[in-house]
């Protein structure tokens, strides 16, 4: 929804050559918001339980699936830069499944969900998602600002 504003804030305007690929990347990457949130929550629950190895093995699986997915989507399917975002999204989903299965074995969390409790869980997820989006925007803004400052400093020193 706010991809255009984020790109404008990052200094990538609609006239830039990079605008269309950046927009497609951001839109494809937005699909992973639910899995990213669940991944962060699940790994932190494992840390709280004193188990750092299970998330590590799932992260290794995530990286392997991501590398294969990026290669297939970029080189074979010819999706372009959005292929990297889709590859990461798919990899996060694939690695999240065993992570949640193991977590459910350690701490059962599947429950009988009725409509009223589903609304409550959805509202909690929305609140957590807003915080995650805010954190992501702050990180993007900080990196964009530092990048622009370093490039302008580099150019003023006579280097191009």
Short mmCIF file of C-alpha atoms in Angstrom, two decimals:
data_model
loop_
_atom_site.label_atom_id
_atom_site.label_comp_id
_atom_site.label_asym_id
_atom_site.label_seq_id
_atom_site.Cartn_x
_atom_site.Cartn_y
_atom_site.Cartn_z
CA UNK A 1 0.00 0.00 0.00
CA UNK A 2 2.71 2.48 0.96
CA UNK A 3 5.39 1.28 -1.45
CA UNK A 4 5.29 4.46 -3.53
CA UNK A 5 5.78 6.65 -0.45
CA UNK A 6 8.59 4.44 0.84
CA UNK A 7 10.39 4.63 -2.50
CA UNK A 8 9.94 8.42 -2.59
CA UNK A 9 11.36 8.66 0.93
CA UNK A 10 14.30 6.51 -0.15
CA UNK A 11 14.99 8.93 -3.01
CA UNK A 12 13.74 6.62 -5.77
CA UNK A 13 11.26 8.71 -7.73
CA UNK A 14 8.95 7.49 -10.48
CA UNK A 15 11.27 8.90 -13.16
CA UNK A 16 14.24 6.80 -11.97
CA UNK A 17 15.30 3.71 -13.93
CA UNK A 18 15.30 1.76 -10.71
CA UNK A 19 11.69 2.65 -9.81
CA UNK A 20 9.82 -0.15 -11.62
CA UNK A 21 12.09 -2.99 -10.44
CA UNK A 22 12.11 -1.58 -6.89
CA UNK A 23 8.31 -1.35 -6.89
CA UNK A 24 7.91 -4.93 -8.14
CA UNK A 25 10.40 -6.13 -5.52
CA UNK A 26 8.57 -4.35 -2.70
CA UNK A 27 5.16 -5.62 -3.78
CA UNK A 28 6.40 -9.20 -4.04
CA UNK A 29 8.23 -8.94 -0.71
CA UNK A 30 5.10 -7.64 1.01
CA UNK A 31 3.58 -11.10 0.52
CA UNK A 32 5.93 -12.42 3.19
CA UNK A 33 4.67 -10.15 5.99
CA UNK A 34 2.66 -12.90 7.74
CA UNK A 35 5.44 -15.47 7.48
CA UNK A 36 8.07 -12.94 8.58
CA UNK A 37 6.04 -12.09 11.66
CA UNK A 38 5.44 -15.75 12.52
CA UNK A 39 9.12 -16.53 11.91
CA UNK A 40 10.23 -13.79 14.32
CA UNK A 41 7.74 -14.87 16.97
CA UNK A 42 8.55 -18.58 16.67
CA UNK A 43 12.32 -18.11 16.80
CA UNK A 44 11.98 -15.89 19.86
CA UNK A 45 9.78 -18.49 21.56
CA UNK A 46 12.48 -21.08 20.89
CA UNK A 47 15.09 -18.75 22.37
CA UNK A 48 12.88 -18.32 25.43
CA UNK A 49 12.72 -22.10 25.73
CA UNK A 50 16.52 -22.28 25.55
CA UNK A 51 16.59 -23.92 22.12
CA UNK A 52 18.58 -22.06 19.51
CA UNK A 53 19.46 -25.08 17.36
CA UNK A 54 15.98 -25.75 15.94
CA UNK A 55 15.60 -22.22 14.51
CA UNK A 56 19.17 -22.44 13.22
CA UNK A 57 18.45 -25.64 11.27
CA UNK A 58 15.24 -24.11 9.92
CA UNK A 59 17.23 -21.00 8.92
CA UNK A 60 19.69 -23.23 7.06
CA UNK A 61 16.72 -24.82 5.27
CA UNK A 62 15.39 -21.33 4.53
CA UNK A 63 18.70 -20.28 2.95
CA UNK A 64 18.96 -23.42 0.82
CA UNK A 65 15.38 -23.07 -0.45
CA UNK A 66 15.96 -19.34 -0.99
CA UNK A 67 19.08 -19.93 -3.12
CA UNK A 68 17.34 -22.55 -5.24
CA UNK A 69 14.18 -20.46 -5.51
CA UNK A 70 16.11 -17.34 -6.51
CA UNK A 71 17.97 -19.24 -9.20
CA UNK A 72 14.81 -20.83 -10.62
CA UNK A 73 12.72 -17.66 -10.50
CA UNK A 74 15.40 -15.34 -11.89
CA UNK A 75 17.21 -17.56 -14.39
CA UNK A 76 14.61 -20.11 -15.50
CA UNK A 77 11.23 -18.39 -15.05
CA UNK A 78 12.69 -14.92 -15.86
CA UNK A 79 10.70 -13.06 -13.17
CA UNK A 80 13.52 -10.54 -12.68
CA UNK A 81 14.28 -8.75 -9.45
CA UNK A 82 10.86 -9.65 -8.04
CA UNK A 83 12.08 -13.25 -8.23
CA UNK A 84 14.41 -12.62 -5.32
CA UNK A 85 11.50 -11.37 -3.22
CA UNK A 86 9.29 -14.29 -4.26
CA UNK A 87 12.13 -16.74 -3.59
CA UNK A 88 12.56 -15.35 -0.08
CA UNK A 89 8.81 -15.44 0.55
CA UNK A 90 8.54 -19.07 -0.56
CA UNK A 91 11.63 -20.03 1.44
CA UNK A 92 10.27 -18.42 4.60
CA UNK A 93 7.01 -20.31 4.23
CA UNK A 94 8.76 -23.64 3.59
CA UNK A 95 11.09 -23.20 6.59
CA UNK A 96 8.29 -21.95 8.84
CA UNK A 97 6.30 -25.19 8.54
CA UNK A 98 8.84 -27.48 10.31
CA UNK A 99 9.58 -24.71 12.82
CA UNK A 100 5.91 -24.52 13.80
CA UNK A 101 5.54 -28.31 13.86
CA UNK A 102 8.45 -28.67 16.29
CA UNK A 103 7.20 -25.74 18.35
CA UNK A 104 3.76 -27.35 18.59
CA UNK A 105 5.39 -30.54 19.85
CA UNK A 106 7.22 -28.60 22.58
CA UNK A 107 4.38 -26.22 23.49
CA UNK A 108 1.00 -27.22 22.02
CA UNK A 109 -0.65 -24.13 20.64
CA UNK A 110 -3.23 -25.43 18.16
CA UNK A 111 -6.58 -24.63 19.63
CA UNK A 112 -10.23 -24.73 18.78
CA UNK A 113 -10.71 -21.28 17.28
CA UNK A 114 -14.18 -19.80 17.05
CA UNK A 115 -15.07 -16.58 15.20
CA UNK A 116 -14.84 -14.39 18.31
CA UNK A 117 -11.38 -15.61 19.30
CA UNK A 118 -10.25 -15.46 15.66
CA UNK A 119 -11.11 -11.75 15.57
CA UNK A 120 -9.13 -11.23 18.77
CA UNK A 121 -6.11 -13.10 17.37
CA UNK A 122 -6.39 -11.16 14.11
CA UNK A 123 -6.43 -7.86 16.02
CA UNK A 124 -3.32 -8.91 17.96
CA UNK A 125 -1.59 -9.92 14.75
CA UNK A 126 -2.52 -6.56 13.20
CA UNK A 127 -1.00 -4.70 16.13
CA UNK A 128 2.20 -6.74 15.93
CA UNK A 129 2.26 -6.25 12.15
CA UNK A 130 2.03 -2.47 12.54
CA UNK A 131 5.04 -2.51 14.86
CA UNK A 132 6.94 -4.69 12.39
CA UNK A 133 6.09 -2.35 9.50
CA UNK A 134 7.18 0.64 11.59
CA UNK A 135 10.48 -1.04 12.40
CA UNK A 136 11.03 -1.92 8.74
CA UNK A 137 10.29 1.63 7.59
CA UNK A 138 12.69 3.01 10.20
CA UNK A 139 15.43 0.63 9.04
CA UNK A 140 14.85 1.49 5.37
CA UNK A 141 14.87 5.21 6.17
CA UNK A 142 18.11 4.93 8.14
CA UNK A 143 19.89 2.91 5.45
CA UNK A 144 18.61 5.25 2.71
CA UNK A 145 19.75 8.34 4.60
CA UNK A 146 23.20 6.90 5.28
CA UNK A 147 23.55 5.72 1.68
CA UNK A 148 22.59 9.14 0.28
CA UNK A 149 24.99 10.88 2.67
CA UNK A 150 27.88 8.59 1.80
CA UNK A 151 27.26 8.92 -1.95
CA UNK A 152 27.05 12.71 -1.77
CA UNK A 153 30.22 12.85 0.35
CA UNK A 154 31.95 10.52 -2.11
CA UNK A 155 30.94 12.72 -5.07
CA UNK A 156 32.03 15.97 -3.38
CA UNK A 157 35.51 14.51 -2.94
CA UNK A 158 35.86 14.41 -6.71
CA UNK A 159 35.24 10.68 -7.16
CA UNK A 160 32.50 9.31 -9.40
#
